[in-house]
CSV table of N, CA, C and O in Angstrom, one decimal:
chain,number,residue,atom,x,y,z
A,1,UNK,N,-28.1,37.0,-12.4
A,1,UNK,CA,-28.2,35.9,-13.3
A,1,UNK,C,-28.5,34.6,-12.5
A,1,UNK,O,-28.1,34.4,-11.4
A,2,UNK,N,-29.2,33.7,-13.2
A,2,UNK,CA,-29.6,32.4,-12.5
A,2,UNK,C,-28.4,31.6,-12.1
A,2,UNK,O,-27.3,31.7,-12.5
A,3,UNK,N,-28.7,30.7,-11.1
A,3,UNK,CA,-27.7,29.7,-10.6
A,3,UNK,C,-28.3,28.4,-10.9
A,3,UNK,O,-29.5,28.2,-10.8
A,4,UNK,N,-27.4,27.4,-11.3
A,4,UNK,CA,-27.9,26.1,-11.8
A,4,UNK,C,-27.2,25.0,-11.0
A,4,UNK,O,-26.0,25.0,-10.8
A,5,UNK,N,-28.1,24.1,-10.5
A,5,UNK,CA,-27.5,22.8,-10.0
A,5,UNK,C,-27.6,21.8,-11.1
A,5,UNK,O,-28.7,21.6,-11.7
A,6,UNK,N,-26.5,21.2,-11.5
A,6,UNK,CA,-26.5,20.2,-12.6
A,6,UNK,C,-26.3,18.8,-12.0
A,6,UNK,O,-25.4,18.7,-11.1
A,7,UNK,N,-27.0,17.8,-12.5
A,7,UNK,CA,-26.9,16.5,-12.0
A,7,UNK,C,-26.9,15.5,-13.1
A,7,UNK,O,-27.6,15.6,-14.1
A,8,UNK,N,-26.0,14.4,-13.0
A,8,UNK,CA,-26.1,13.3,-13.8
A,8,UNK,C,-26.4,12.1,-12.9
A,8,UNK,O,-25.7,11.9,-11.9
A,9,UNK,N,-27.5,11.4,-13.1
A,9,UNK,CA,-28.0,10.5,-12.1
A,9,UNK,C,-28.2,9.1,-12.8
A,9,UNK,O,-28.8,8.9,-13.8
A,10,UNK,N,-27.6,8.1,-12.1
A,10,UNK,CA,-27.8,6.7,-12.6
A,10,UNK,C,-29.2,6.2,-12.1
A,10,UNK,O,-29.6,6.4,-11.0
A,11,UNK,N,-30.0,5.7,-13.1
A,11,UNK,CA,-31.3,5.2,-12.8
A,11,UNK,C,-31.3,3.6,-12.7
A,11,UNK,O,-30.8,3.0,-13.6
A,12,UNK,N,-31.8,3.1,-11.6
A,12,UNK,CA,-31.7,1.7,-11.4
A,12,UNK,C,-32.4,0.8,-12.5
A,12,UNK,O,-33.4,1.3,-13.0
A,13,UNK,N,-31.9,-0.4,-12.7
A,13,UNK,CA,-32.5,-1.3,-13.6
A,13,UNK,C,-34.0,-1.5,-13.2
A,13,UNK,O,-34.3,-1.5,-12.1
A,14,UNK,N,-34.8,-1.7,-14.3
A,14,UNK,CA,-36.2,-2.0,-14.0
A,14,UNK,C,-37.1,-0.7,-13.9
A,14,UNK,O,-38.3,-0.8,-13.8
A,15,UNK,N,-36.4,0.5,-13.9
A,15,UNK,CA,-37.2,1.7,-13.9
A,15,UNK,C,-37.3,2.3,-15.3
A,15,UNK,O,-36.3,2.5,-15.9
A,16,UNK,N,-38.5,2.5,-15.7
A,16,UNK,CA,-38.7,3.1,-17.1
A,16,UNK,C,-38.8,4.7,-16.9
A,16,UNK,O,-38.8,5.2,-15.8
A,17,UNK,N,-38.9,5.4,-18.0
A,17,UNK,CA,-38.9,6.8,-18.0
A,17,UNK,C,-40.2,7.3,-17.3
A,17,UNK,O,-40.1,8.3,-16.5
A,18,UNK,N,-41.3,6.6,-17.4
A,18,UNK,CA,-42.5,7.0,-16.7
A,18,UNK,C,-42.4,6.8,-15.2
A,18,UNK,O,-42.8,7.7,-14.4
A,19,UNK,N,-41.8,5.8,-14.8
A,19,UNK,CA,-41.5,5.5,-13.4
A,19,UNK,C,-40.6,6.6,-12.8
A,19,UNK,O,-40.8,7.1,-11.7
A,20,UNK,N,-39.6,6.9,-13.5
A,20,UNK,CA,-38.7,8.0,-13.0
A,20,UNK,C,-39.4,9.3,-13.0
A,20,UNK,O,-39.2,10.1,-12.0
A,21,UNK,N,-40.2,9.6,-14.0
A,21,UNK,CA,-40.9,10.9,-14.0
A,21,UNK,C,-41.8,11.0,-12.8
A,21,UNK,O,-42.0,12.1,-12.3
A,22,UNK,N,-42.5,9.9,-12.4
A,22,UNK,CA,-43.3,10.0,-11.2
A,22,UNK,C,-42.5,10.3,-10.0
A,22,UNK,O,-43.0,11.1,-9.2
A,23,UNK,N,-41.4,9.7,-9.9
A,23,UNK,CA,-40.5,10.0,-8.8
A,23,UNK,C,-40.1,11.5,-8.8
A,23,UNK,O,-40.2,12.2,-7.8
A,24,UNK,N,-39.7,12.0,-9.9
A,24,UNK,CA,-39.2,13.4,-10.1
A,24,UNK,C,-40.4,14.3,-9.8
A,24,UNK,O,-40.2,15.4,-9.2
A,25,UNK,N,-41.5,14.0,-10.3
A,25,UNK,CA,-42.7,14.9,-10.1
A,25,UNK,C,-43.0,15.0,-8.6
A,25,UNK,O,-43.5,16.0,-8.1
A,26,UNK,N,-42.8,13.9,-7.8
A,26,UNK,CA,-43.1,13.9,-6.4
A,26,UNK,C,-42.1,14.8,-5.6
A,26,UNK,O,-42.5,15.4,-4.6
A,27,UNK,N,-40.9,14.9,-6.1
A,27,UNK,CA,-39.9,15.7,-5.3
A,27,UNK,C,-39.7,17.1,-5.8
A,27,UNK,O,-39.3,18.0,-5.1
A,28,UNK,N,-40.1,17.4,-7.1
A,28,UNK,CA,-39.9,18.7,-7.7
A,28,UNK,C,-40.6,19.8,-6.8
A,28,UNK,O,-40.0,20.9,-6.6
A,29,UNK,N,-41.8,19.6,-6.3
A,29,UNK,CA,-42.4,20.7,-5.5
A,29,UNK,C,-41.7,21.0,-4.3
A,29,UNK,O,-41.7,22.2,-3.8
A,30,UNK,N,-40.9,20.1,-3.8
A,30,UNK,CA,-40.1,20.4,-2.6
A,30,UNK,C,-39.0,21.5,-2.9
A,30,UNK,O,-38.8,22.5,-2.2
A,31,UNK,N,-38.4,21.3,-4.1
A,31,UNK,CA,-37.4,22.3,-4.5
A,31,UNK,C,-38.1,23.6,-4.8
A,31,UNK,O,-37.5,24.7,-4.5
A,32,UNK,N,-39.2,23.6,-5.5
A,32,UNK,CA,-39.9,24.8,-5.8
A,32,UNK,C,-40.4,25.5,-4.5
A,32,UNK,O,-40.3,26.7,-4.5
A,33,UNK,N,-40.8,24.8,-3.5
A,33,UNK,CA,-41.2,25.4,-2.3
A,33,UNK,C,-40.1,26.1,-1.6
A,33,UNK,O,-40.3,27.0,-0.8
A,34,UNK,N,-38.9,25.7,-1.9
A,34,UNK,CA,-37.7,26.3,-1.3
A,34,UNK,C,-36.9,27.2,-2.2
A,34,UNK,O,-35.7,27.5,-1.9
A,35,UNK,N,-37.5,27.7,-3.3
A,35,UNK,CA,-36.9,28.7,-4.1
A,35,UNK,C,-36.5,28.4,-5.5
A,35,UNK,O,-36.2,29.3,-6.3
A,36,UNK,N,-36.5,27.1,-5.9
A,36,UNK,CA,-36.2,26.8,-7.2
A,36,UNK,C,-37.2,27.3,-8.2
A,36,UNK,O,-38.4,27.4,-7.9
A,37,UNK,N,-36.8,27.8,-9.4
A,37,UNK,CA,-37.7,28.3,-10.3
A,37,UNK,C,-38.1,27.4,-11.5
A,37,UNK,O,-39.1,27.5,-12.1
A,38,UNK,N,-37.2,26.4,-11.6
A,38,UNK,CA,-37.4,25.4,-12.7
A,38,UNK,C,-36.6,24.1,-12.5
A,38,UNK,O,-35.5,24.2,-12.0
A,39,UNK,N,-37.3,23.0,-12.8
A,39,UNK,CA,-36.6,21.7,-12.7
A,39,UNK,C,-36.8,21.0,-14.0
A,39,UNK,O,-37.9,20.9,-14.5
A,40,UNK,N,-35.7,20.5,-14.6
A,40,UNK,CA,-35.8,19.8,-15.9
A,40,UNK,C,-35.1,18.4,-15.7
A,40,UNK,O,-34.0,18.3,-15.1
A,41,UNK,N,-35.8,17.4,-16.2
A,41,UNK,CA,-35.3,16.0,-16.1
A,41,UNK,C,-35.2,15.5,-17.5
A,41,UNK,O,-36.2,15.5,-18.2
A,42,UNK,N,-34.0,15.0,-17.9
A,42,UNK,CA,-33.9,14.5,-19.3
A,42,UNK,C,-33.4,13.0,-19.2
A,42,UNK,O,-32.4,12.7,-18.6
A,43,UNK,N,-34.3,12.2,-19.8
A,43,UNK,CA,-34.0,10.7,-19.9
A,43,UNK,C,-33.1,10.5,-21.0
A,43,UNK,O,-33.3,11.0,-22.1
A,44,UNK,N,-32.0,9.7,-20.8
A,44,UNK,CA,-31.0,9.4,-21.8
A,44,UNK,C,-31.7,8.8,-23.1
A,44,UNK,O,-32.5,7.9,-23.1
A,45,UNK,N,-31.4,9.4,-24.2
A,45,UNK,CA,-32.0,9.0,-25.5
A,45,UNK,C,-30.9,8.8,-26.5
A,45,UNK,O,-30.9,7.9,-27.3
A,46,UNK,N,-29.9,9.7,-26.6
A,46,UNK,CA,-28.8,9.6,-27.5
A,46,UNK,C,-27.5,9.9,-26.8
A,46,UNK,O,-27.0,11.0,-26.8
A,47,UNK,N,-27.1,8.9,-26.0
A,47,UNK,CA,-25.9,9.1,-25.1
A,47,UNK,C,-24.9,8.1,-25.5
A,47,UNK,O,-24.8,6.9,-25.1
A,48,UNK,N,-24.0,8.5,-26.5
A,48,UNK,CA,-23.0,7.5,-27.0
A,48,UNK,C,-21.9,7.2,-26.0
A,48,UNK,O,-21.6,8.0,-25.1
A,49,UNK,N,-21.3,6.1,-26.2
A,49,UNK,CA,-20.1,5.7,-25.5
A,49,UNK,C,-19.0,6.6,-26.0
A,49,UNK,O,-18.8,6.7,-27.2
A,50,UNK,N,-18.2,7.1,-25.1
A,50,UNK,CA,-17.1,8.0,-25.5
A,50,UNK,C,-15.8,7.2,-25.5
A,50,UNK,O,-15.7,6.1,-25.1
A,51,UNK,N,-14.8,7.8,-26.1
A,51,UNK,CA,-13.5,7.2,-26.2
A,51,UNK,C,-12.7,7.3,-24.8
A,51,UNK,O,-12.0,6.4,-24.5
A,52,UNK,N,-12.9,8.3,-24.1
A,52,UNK,CA,-12.2,8.5,-22.8
A,52,UNK,C,-13.2,8.4,-21.7
A,52,UNK,O,-13.0,7.8,-20.7
A,53,UNK,N,-14.3,9.1,-21.8
A,53,UNK,CA,-15.4,9.1,-20.8
A,53,UNK,C,-16.7,9.4,-21.4
A,53,UNK,O,-16.8,9.8,-22.6
A,54,UNK,N,-17.8,9.2,-20.7
A,54,UNK,CA,-19.1,9.6,-21.2
A,54,UNK,C,-20.0,9.6,-20.0
A,54,UNK,O,-19.6,9.4,-18.8
A,55,UNK,N,-21.3,9.9,-20.2
A,55,UNK,CA,-22.3,10.1,-19.1
A,55,UNK,C,-22.4,8.8,-18.4
A,55,UNK,O,-22.5,8.8,-17.1
A,56,UNK,N,-22.5,7.6,-19.1
A,56,UNK,CA,-22.7,6.4,-18.4
A,56,UNK,C,-21.5,6.0,-17.5
A,56,UNK,O,-21.7,5.6,-16.4
A,57,UNK,N,-20.3,6.1,-18.1
A,57,UNK,CA,-19.1,5.8,-17.3
A,57,UNK,C,-18.9,6.8,-16.1
A,57,UNK,O,-18.4,6.4,-15.1
A,58,UNK,N,-19.4,8.0,-16.3
A,58,UNK,CA,-19.2,9.0,-15.2
A,58,UNK,C,-19.9,8.6,-13.9
A,58,UNK,O,-19.5,8.9,-12.8
A,59,UNK,N,-21.0,7.9,-14.1
A,59,UNK,CA,-21.8,7.4,-12.9
A,59,UNK,C,-21.7,5.9,-12.7
A,59,UNK,O,-22.5,5.3,-12.0
A,60,UNK,N,-20.8,5.3,-13.5
A,60,UNK,CA,-20.7,3.8,-13.4
A,60,UNK,C,-22.0,3.1,-13.6
A,60,UNK,O,-22.3,2.1,-12.9
A,61,UNK,N,-22.7,3.5,-14.6
A,61,UNK,CA,-24.0,2.8,-14.9
A,61,UNK,C,-23.8,1.4,-15.5
A,61,UNK,O,-22.9,1.2,-16.4
A,62,UNK,N,-24.5,0.5,-14.9
A,62,UNK,CA,-24.4,-0.9,-15.4
A,62,UNK,C,-25.2,-1.0,-16.8
A,62,UNK,O,-25.9,-0.1,-17.2
A,63,UNK,N,-25.0,-2.1,-17.5
A,63,UNK,CA,-25.6,-2.2,-18.8
A,63,UNK,C,-27.1,-2.1,-18.8
A,63,UNK,O,-27.7,-1.7,-19.7
A,64,UNK,N,-27.7,-2.5,-17.7
A,64,UNK,CA,-29.2,-2.5,-17.6
A,64,UNK,C,-29.7,-1.3,-16.9
A,64,UNK,O,-30.9,-1.2,-16.6
A,65,UNK,N,-28.8,-0.3,-16.7
A,65,UNK,CA,-29.2,1.0,-16.1
A,65,UNK,C,-29.2,2.1,-17.2
A,65,UNK,O,-28.6,1.9,-18.2
A,66,UNK,N,-29.8,3.2,-16.9
A,66,UNK,CA,-29.8,4.4,-17.7
A,66,UNK,C,-29.3,5.6,-16.9
A,66,UNK,O,-29.1,5.5,-15.7
A,67,UNK,N,-29.2,6.7,-17.6
A,67,UNK,CA,-28.8,7.9,-16.9
A,67,UNK,C,-29.9,9.0,-17.2
A,67,UNK,O,-30.5,9.0,-18.2
A,68,UNK,N,-29.9,9.9,-16.2
A,68,UNK,CA,-30.8,11.1,-16.4
A,68,UNK,C,-29.9,12.3,-16.3
A,68,UNK,O,-29.0,12.4,-15.4
A,69,UNK,N,-30.1,13.3,-17.1
A,69,UNK,CA,-29.5,14.6,-16.9
A,69,UNK,C,-30.5,15.6,-16.4
A,69,UNK,O,-31.6,15.7,-16.9
A,70,UNK,N,-30.2,16.2,-15.3
A,70,UNK,CA,-31.2,17.0,-14.6
A,70,UNK,C,-30.6,18.3,-14.2
A,70,UNK,O,-29.4,18.4,-14.0
A,71,UNK,N,-31.4,19.4,-14.3
A,71,UNK,CA,-30.9,20.6,-13.7
A,71,UNK,C,-32.0,21.4,-13.0
A,71,UNK,O,-33.2,21.2,-13.3
A,72,UNK,N,-31.6,22.1,-12.0
A,72,UNK,CA,-32.5,22.9,-11.2
A,72,UNK,C,-32.0,24.3,-11.3
A,72,UNK,O,-30.8,24.6,-11.0
A,73,UNK,N,-32.9,25.2,-11.6
A,73,UNK,CA,-32.6,26.6,-11.8
A,73,UNK,C,-33.1,27.4,-10.5
A,73,UNK,O,-34.2,27.1,-10.0
A,74,UNK,N,-32.2,28.3,-10.1
A,74,UNK,CA,-32.5,29.1,-8.9
A,74,UNK,C,-32.3,30.6,-9.4
A,74,UNK,O,-31.5,30.9,-10.3
A,75,UNK,N,-32.9,31.5,-8.7
A,75,UNK,CA,-32.7,32.9,-9.1
A,75,UNK,C,-31.3,33.4,-8.9
A,75,UNK,O,-30.8,34.2,-9.7
A,76,UNK,N,-30.6,32.9,-7.9
A,76,UNK,CA,-29.2,33.3,-7.6
A,76,UNK,C,-28.6,32.3,-6.6
A,76,UNK,O,-29.3,31.4,-6.1
A,77,UNK,N,-27.3,32.4,-6.4
A,77,UNK,CA,-26.6,31.4,-5.5
A,77,UNK,C,-27.1,31.5,-4.1
A,77,UNK,O,-27.2,30.5,-3.4
A,78,UNK,N,-27.4,32.7,-3.6
A,78,UNK,CA,-27.8,32.8,-2.2
A,78,UNK,C,-29.2,32.1,-2.0
A,78,UNK,O,-29.3,31.3,-1.0
A,79,UNK,N,-30.1,32.2,-2.9
A,79,UNK,CA,-31.4,31.5,-2.9
A,79,UNK,C,-31.1,30.0,-2.9
A,79,UNK,O,-31.7,29.2,-2.2
A,80,UNK,N,-30.2,29.6,-3.8
A,80,UNK,CA,-29.9,28.1,-3.9
A,80,UNK,C,-29.3,27.6,-2.6
A,80,UNK,O,-29.7,26.5,-2.2
A,81,UNK,N,-28.3,28.3,-2.1
A,81,UNK,CA,-27.7,27.8,-0.8
A,81,UNK,C,-28.7,27.7,0.3
A,81,UNK,O,-28.7,26.6,1.0
A,82,UNK,N,-29.5,28.7,0.5
A,82,UNK,CA,-30.6,28.6,1.5
A,82,UNK,C,-31.6,27.5,1.2
A,82,UNK,O,-32.0,26.7,2.0
A,83,UNK,N,-32.0,27.4,-0.1
A,83,UNK,CA,-33.0,26.5,-0.5
A,83,UNK,C,-32.5,25.0,-0.4
A,83,UNK,O,-33.3,24.2,0.1
A,84,UNK,N,-31.3,24.8,-0.8
A,84,UNK,CA,-30.8,23.4,-0.7
A,84,UNK,C,-30.7,22.9,0.7
A,84,UNK,O,-30.9,21.8,1.0
A,85,UNK,N,-30.3,23.9,1.6
A,85,UNK,CA,-30.2,23.5,3.0
A,85,UNK,C,-31.6,23.1,3.5
A,85,UNK,O,-31.8,22.1,4.3
A,86,UNK,N,-32.6,23.8,3.1
A,86,UNK,CA,-34.0,23.5,3.5
A,86,UNK,C,-34.5,22.2,2.8
A,86,UNK,O,-35.2,21.4,3.5
A,87,UNK,N,-34.1,21.9,1.6
A,87,UNK,CA,-34.5,20.7,0.9
A,87,UNK,C,-33.9,19.5,1.6
A,87,UNK,O,-34.6,18.5,1.8
A,88,UNK,N,-32.6,19.6,2.0
A,88,UNK,CA,-32.0,18.5,2.7
A,88,UNK,C,-32.7,18.1,4.0
A,88,UNK,O,-32.7,17.0,4.5
A,89,UNK,N,-33.3,19.1,4.7
A,89,UNK,CA,-34.0,18.9,5.9
A,89,UNK,C,-35.5,18.6,5.8
A,89,UNK,O,-36.1,18.2,6.7
A,90,UNK,N,-36.0,18.7,4.6
A,90,UNK,CA,-37.4,18.6,4.4
A,90,UNK,C,-37.8,17.1,4.5
A,90,UNK,O,-37.3,16.3,3.7
A,91,UNK,N,-38.7,16.8,5.4
A,91,UNK,CA,-39.1,15.4,5.6
A,91,UNK,C,-39.8,14.7,4.3
A,91,UNK,O,-39.9,13.5,4.2
A,92,UNK,N,-40.3,15.5,3.4
A,92,UNK,CA,-40.9,15.0,2.2
A,92,UNK,C,-39.9,14.4,1.2
A,92,UNK,O,-40.3,13.7,0.3
A,93,UNK,N,-38.6,14.7,1.4
A,93,UNK,CA,-37.6,14.2,0.5
A,93,UNK,C,-37.5,12.6,0.5
A,93,UNK,O,-37.2,12.0,-0.5
A,94,UNK,N,-37.8,12.0,1.6
A,94,UNK,CA,-37.7,10.5,1.6
A,94,UNK,C,-39.0,10.0,2.3
A,94,UNK,O,-39.1,9.8,3.5
A,95,UNK,N,-40.0,9.8,1.4
A,95,UNK,CA,-41.3,9.3,2.0
A,95,UNK,C,-41.1,7.9,2.6
A,95,UNK,O,-40.3,7.1,2.0
A,96,UNK,N,-41.7,7.7,3.7
A,96,UNK,CA,-41.5,6.4,4.4
A,96,UNK,C,-41.8,5.2,3.5
A,96,UNK,O,-42.9,5.2,2.8
A,97,UNK,N,-40.9,4.3,3.4
A,97,UNK,CA,-41.1,3.1,2.6
A,97,UNK,C,-40.9,3.3,1.1
A,97,UNK,O,-41.1,2.3,0.4
A,98,UNK,N,-40.6,4.5,0.6
A,98,UNK,CA,-40.5,4.7,-0.8
A,98,UNK,C,-39.2,4.1,-1.3
A,98,UNK,O,-38.1,4.3,-0.7
A,99,UNK,N,-39.3,3.4,-2.4
A,99,UNK,CA,-38.1,2.8,-3.1
A,99,UNK,C,-37.5,3.9,-4.0
A,99,UNK,O,-38.2,4.5,-4.8
A,100,UNK,N,-36.2,4.2,-3.9
A,100,UNK,CA,-35.6,5.2,-4.7
A,100,UNK,C,-35.2,4.5,-6.0
A,100,UNK,O,-34.5,3.5,-6.0
A,101,UNK,N,-35.6,5.1,-7.1
A,101,UNK,CA,-35.2,4.6,-8.4
A,101,UNK,C,-33.8,5.0,-8.9
A,101,UNK,O,-33.4,4.7,-10.0
A,102,UNK,N,-33.1,5.7,-8.0
A,102,UNK,CA,-31.8,6.1,-8.4
A,102,UNK,C,-30.8,5.6,-7.4
A,102,UNK,O,-31.1,5.2,-6.3
A,103,UNK,N,-29.5,5.7,-7.7
A,103,UNK,CA,-28.4,5.4,-6.8
A,103,UNK,C,-27.7,6.7,-6.5
A,103,UNK,O,-26.9,7.1,-7.3
A,104,UNK,N,-28.1,7.3,-5.4
A,104,UNK,CA,-27.5,8.6,-5.0
A,104,UNK,C,-26.0,8.6,-4.8
A,104,UNK,O,-25.4,9.6,-4.9
A,105,UNK,N,-25.5,7.5,-4.4
A,105,UNK,CA,-24.0,7.4,-4.2
A,105,UNK,C,-23.2,7.6,-5.5
A,105,UNK,O,-22.1,8.0,-5.4
A,106,UNK,N,-23.8,7.3,-6.6
A,106,UNK,CA,-23.1,7.4,-7.9
A,106,UNK,C,-23.5,8.7,-8.6
A,106,UNK,O,-23.0,9.0,-9.7
A,107,UNK,N,-24.4,9.5,-8.1
A,107,UNK,CA,-24.9,10.7,-8.7
A,107,UNK,C,-23.8,11.7,-8.7
A,107,UNK,O,-23.0,11.8,-7.7
A,108,UNK,N,-23.6,12.4,-9.8
A,108,UNK,CA,-22.7,13.6,-9.9
A,108,UNK,C,-23.5,14.8,-9.9
A,108,UNK,O,-24.5,15.0,-10.6
A,109,UNK,N,-23.1,15.8,-9.1
A,109,UNK,CA,-23.8,17.1,-9.0
A,109,UNK,C,-22.9,18.2,-8.7
A,109,UNK,O,-21.8,18.0,-8.2
A,110,UNK,N,-23.3,19.4,-9.1
A,110,UNK,CA,-22.5,20.6,-8.8
A,110,UNK,C,-23.3,21.8,-9.1
A,110,UNK,O,-24.3,21.8,-9.8
A,111,UNK,N,-22.9,22.9,-8.5
A,111,UNK,CA,-23.5,24.2,-8.8
A,111,UNK,C,-22.7,25.0,-9.8
A,111,UNK,O,-21.5,25.0,-9.8
A,112,UNK,N,-23.5,25.7,-10.6
A,112,UNK,CA,-22.9,26.5,-11.7
A,112,UNK,C,-23.4,27.9,-11.8
A,112,UNK,O,-24.7,28.1,-11.8
A,113,UNK,N,-22.5,28.9,-11.9
A,113,UNK,CA,-22.9,30.2,-12.1
A,113,UNK,C,-23.2,30.4,-13.6
A,113,UNK,O,-22.3,30.1,-14.4
A,114,UNK,N,-24.3,30.9,-14.0
A,114,UNK,CA,-24.6,31.1,-15.4
A,114,UNK,C,-23.7,32.2,-15.9
A,114,UNK,O,-23.6,33.3,-15.3
A,115,UNK,N,-23.2,32.0,-17.1
A,115,UNK,CA,-22.4,33.0,-17.8
A,115,UNK,C,-23.0,33.4,-19.1
A,115,UNK,O,-22.7,34.5,-19.7
A,116,UNK,N,-24.0,32.7,-19.5
A,116,UNK,CA,-24.8,33.0,-20.7
A,116,UNK,C,-26.2,32.4,-20.6
A,116,UNK,O,-26.3,31.3,-20.2
A,117,UNK,N,-27.2,33.2,-20.8
A,117,UNK,CA,-28.6,32.8,-20.7
A,117,UNK,C,-29.4,33.5,-21.8
A,117,UNK,O,-29.8,34.7,-21.6
A,118,UNK,N,-29.5,32.9,-22.9
A,118,UNK,CA,-30.1,33.5,-24.1
A,118,UNK,C,-31.4,32.9,-24.4
A,118,UNK,O,-31.7,31.8,-24.1
């Protein structure tokens, strides 16, 4: 069954969905080259404030920032573990002089074993 990396990512002020999509499109092939089968990026559209917590508070998003929900699908955990190690070492991950539209320090991420895939 597939293995999933789930991410909630704060997007810096001044970045619109098209700008974020360009960034994501530039790095998606790196994950695919190292074994990922699918990458999905979701721009916040209906993300309400919660009573206890919510997506925005989870990443400490400022009022002028937004959040992205992203997931990366892998065939299995072994492929993900090997692929993510290669992604971290891939020089294409941080193009020289490229401004990152996200704050990686506040990003939440984790790996998940699929229990249902319908």
